[in-house]
Amino acid sequence: PACDREVVELEQFLQASASMLQQLNVELNEGRKALRFLVEHSFALDDDQRRLVGETWAWPAKVKPKVEECGRALRAERDRVEDDLCERRSRFTEELDEYIVQAHAFEKLGAIERMEDNATALSSLAAKIQEAKDRGEKLNEEEALLGFPLSDFPQLAEVPSLIAPYQELWGACVAFQAASAQWLDGPMQEVDPEVVDGEVKTLWKNNFKTIKAFSEEGMPAAPLAAAEQLKGRIDAFKEKMPLIASLCNKGMRDRHWERVSEMMGQPFRPTATTSLSSILTTDLESRSEQLDEIAAAASKEFSLEKALDKMLVDWQPLEFTMVEYRDTGTHIVGGIDEIQLLLDDHLVKAQTMLGSPFIRPFEERAKRWAAQLSLIQDLIDIWIKVQGMWQYLEPIFGSEDIMRQMPKEGALFKKQDAMWRQNMTQVCADTHVLAVSELPGLLDSCTEQRSLLELVQKGLNEYLEMKRLYFPRFFFLSNDEMLEILSETKDPTRVQPHLGKCFDGIGKLQFEGDKNTITAMLSGEGEVVSFGEGKVQPTAMVEQWLLEVETQMFASIARVCDEGAQAYKVKPRHEWVTEWQAQVVLTVTVMMWTLDVDEALRASGNSGLRAYGKKCADDLDAVVTLVRGDLPKLTRKVLAPLIVMDVHARDVIIKMGEDGVSSPTDFDWLAQLRYYPSESGIKVRMVSTELDYGYEYMGMQGRLVVTPLTDRCYRTLMGALQLDLGGAPEGPAGTGKTETTKDLGKAMAIQCVVMNCSDGLDYIAMAKFFKGLAASGSWACFDEFNRIDLEVLSVVAQQILTIQRAKSAKLTEFQFEGSTLPLKMMCNCFITMNPGYAGRSELPDNLKVLFRTVAMMVPDYAMIGEVMLLSSGYLEARPLSRKIVQTYKLCSEQLSAQDHYDYGMRAVMAVLRAAGNLKRSFPEEDENVLMLRSILDVNLPKFLSHDVPLFEGITSDLFPGVELPQADYCLLRETCQQHCDSANLQLTENLFIKITQLYEMIIVRHGLMIVGYSYGAKTSMYRALAAALTEMKARGAKEEAVSCHVLNPKSITMGQLYGQFDPVTHEWSDGVLAVTYRGAAQQEKLHGISDRQWVLLDGPVDAIWIENMNTVLDDNKKLCLMSGE
């Protein structure tokens, strides 16, 4: 073997061989048995086989001596190896002891002049110890291999710990000598004072630790003396540091060296070869204070210069993001947030710099930079303003009609547009901010464009104001809607979709012939009222022919009412009611009822009244019988409100008969709303108030059931009208505040514009509204009036007072907010409030006195239900209406209290609406079944699972023995299943029940809320229903497809959701919901798409954003924006 490892490997092989030989012997024995068997059975072996057998049997005898011989040789070799290892280990230990002696020798060395020799000796000893460590590890490895116990060499750890303080000491000495020589004798321009100061401080700190270590008891004295000497040298150098810091300052420029030369009285300017040692020999130390001053100024100037350079570097890569704007062929600037952020920061920095006393050497450059930043700021400010105005006006003046009607403003806009396009072309050539700011004349151009656009905007506003004063109903439209109408001068039929905004009752107009002559008006339901002889010929001036339409509307309603009254006298009543328009039927009926009661009271007093009461009851029965028959859709819509009025008429007569009313001047009779014909038209009287009937076309709108509360409200409001005051119904939700005001408007045939107030309304928006109602003679009903801010309400009080004073003075024209307005005496303002509600203002006193308040309480549900059911054709109206009321009463008492449970007027109306739909679909079905189905359809979906059994218990008690047939939802289930399969969902029974409930709810409610926890399948449910209804339409079922518009109302601000006015320019910008809702609402009018439009506000509901949806969700079904739209 060549080494220890081979010796060990051979030993291991010999041990393994012994067991291998035993194994081979066992196998040989098996072979002998086999051979014996072959010989006994005379098996012949040839010569080669016999030789092989002989050799195999002789093999163990040959191998054994060889193995023993090898074992002896190996033992001898092992002995030799072990002796060699012991000898080497002994020599190594002696060598290590020698190193200990060498380490102790350094205790006597203290001459600092011999530092390099000492440092070299220490390095040599450290290298030897490192090499010894490697050898020691190898010796340990050999010991482990041969099975010896491992030797320990403590010297290997002892020597490094002994020499460590000396290495620290002499290393520091050498390092300081080398560094100080380089600093003092090298080129001073390469010396960085900060680096020098850092290194000197580090050396001093380390040396201090060394002195401390050598000062301990038992430590040698010589090295301590060397360390003390080194400290002296470092301290001496530290004294020169202020001078070095001043002389080697990076900020020192020629101007500073000139000041140093003046100070020294001789020219002084360091060159590339000048060293510090050559300068330090001069008498500079005595002038160190002056030198420090010069250097400090140089430092400050240098830092300012660096800051200026950095600013410039930061601006180099910044670019404006230019975006192509629609198909205008030009660009607009996109997001500037990053630029603005940097600009704000740098403007402050630049101003601070200019205020520094050290800026003088490059003051001009700093001023130029600050001026450029200010220019960029001014440019961005004015550019964004001009861009906003241009974006608003560009589509307006893109219409030829508007250009033709406003030539002066059109020319100004064309000029600005050309300038804008030229500027954008220049900017797009190089969009870097610095390059753009250096474009000659760009700021002046933007400033000129702004003044041009302001003129255009002013002209546009004056133009719109002029049009509004000509046709005051335009005041109720936003600017955008007006511009849309005014730009349709060529084709008058294009104004059709906007008519509903100007006239409540007119759905569209009937155009005839090539000249588009207007011959009649149609309600939204399709009822036609002819203009008779007074046809309207549209002209290029939209407002002109719309005013003629308004005049013809008044004249036509007056004419048909007159004709209807004549026909009433000659035709049986039950036939007459089916032949005339809804408004004629309702107006003439009340007028004839008034005349008949007056006549009965004059002729026979109380007995005549009682006899007339029987006639009223017969008339009502005749109409109810008609409703139960098969009627055209329009006739049914006429008869429903007629029954409501007839029931009231009958009840009033019976009550007056019982109360013993016997004269036309009795108060009970005077307190009723009565119509009297006169030369100048119909007069409406109530108590001491007499007003003109308005003759506004109302279409086929339903009427409210007149309860004692309604009567009381009418009397107060009519009294207010007589005194030229406004009316202010106030009370909790669902008591009919807004609806009663609107219904009085219908009774008077006056347009009543409902506006949902929000806290964002300002006095300018309100002034526009007031101008509209004063000039057009309309009523305005401001819903949730106390949501407006208090400071705005104070101004509003003055605006209302101005109108009321003008009415009291019987003026025909008056001054209002800078305009001369025509005044129609019929105009009035109503407000509704929900007092004591979170976030509401208390009305100021100067506003309160302008209104007569009416306290609205919970109405008589049973009476309303009975009349509504009667008008839908129900025979058992009274018991069924009581069951509805009882259901809700029991629910409120027995079921759990949840935020989303509501048993008020709106819930009752939903049941009545559902009952009416079912009666029309299944006229022969048992009425109890229909009513139970309505109550379940409307209420069951909203109850939580633990309330459902209680609710079912209530309904089974109220409708004993009524079994509901299963609704047929086969096609709906099939289409839902199809959607769920494609969406990888399971249509579980629960999910399908909820889908059908949502479907039933959508039929009776136009606004609803899906409530539930996360992962409750709310989204999957409505998506499944939407897909199913769309698929059903595709298969030819009587359903409409669904378009969904989804947004999260809490992800953006109120202004971004509904729209907002610019606080500076009062310019309106639409919100996300406004755009979405407008698009959905106009799909059918503008595009003829009759799909269901679902606007989904997917997010948490809170009072802040949902309040503005009040008028959307109640019967007004209108979204009121602050722009007046």
PDB file of C-alpha atoms in Angstrom, residues 43 91-92 118 126 206 213 331 352 527 637 832 857 997 1003 1049 1121-1122:
ATOM      1  CA  PHE A  43     -22.346 -39.964 -16.533  1.00  0.00           C
ATOM      2  CA  ARG A  91       7.473  17.031  15.421  1.00  0.00           C
ATOM      3  CA  PHE A  92       4.275  19.104  14.699  1.00  0.00           C
ATOM      4  CA  ASN A 118       6.880  44.195  12.829  1.00  0.00           C
ATOM      5  CA  ALA A 126      -0.193  34.452  10.838  1.00  0.00           C
ATOM      6  CA  ASN A 206      -9.656  51.420  16.564  1.00  0.00           C
ATOM      7  CA  ALA A 213      -6.650  46.680  25.605  1.00  0.00           C
ATOM      8  CA  HIS A 331     -55.580  64.964 -29.893  1.00  0.00           C
ATOM      9  CA  THR A 352     -36.583  78.058  -1.910  1.00  0.00           C
ATOM     10  CA  GLU A 527    -104.770  57.669 -26.713  1.00  0.00           C
ATOM     11  CA  LYS A 637    -107.311  52.471 -18.481  1.00  0.00           C
ATOM     12  CA  THR A 832     -92.370  67.772   0.561  1.00  0.00           C
ATOM     13  CA  MET A 857    -100.239  60.594   8.308  1.00  0.00           C
ATOM     14  CA  GLN A 997     -89.441  35.094  -7.040  1.00  0.00           C
ATOM     15  CA  ILE A1003     -93.367  42.320 -12.813  1.00  0.00           C
ATOM     16  CA  PRO A1049     -71.896  53.027  -6.519  1.00  0.00           C
ATOM     17  CA  LEU A1121     -80.019  65.368 -11.850  1.00  0.00           C
ATOM     18  CA  MET A1122     -78.784  68.654 -10.424  1.00  0.00           C
TER      19      MET A1122
END
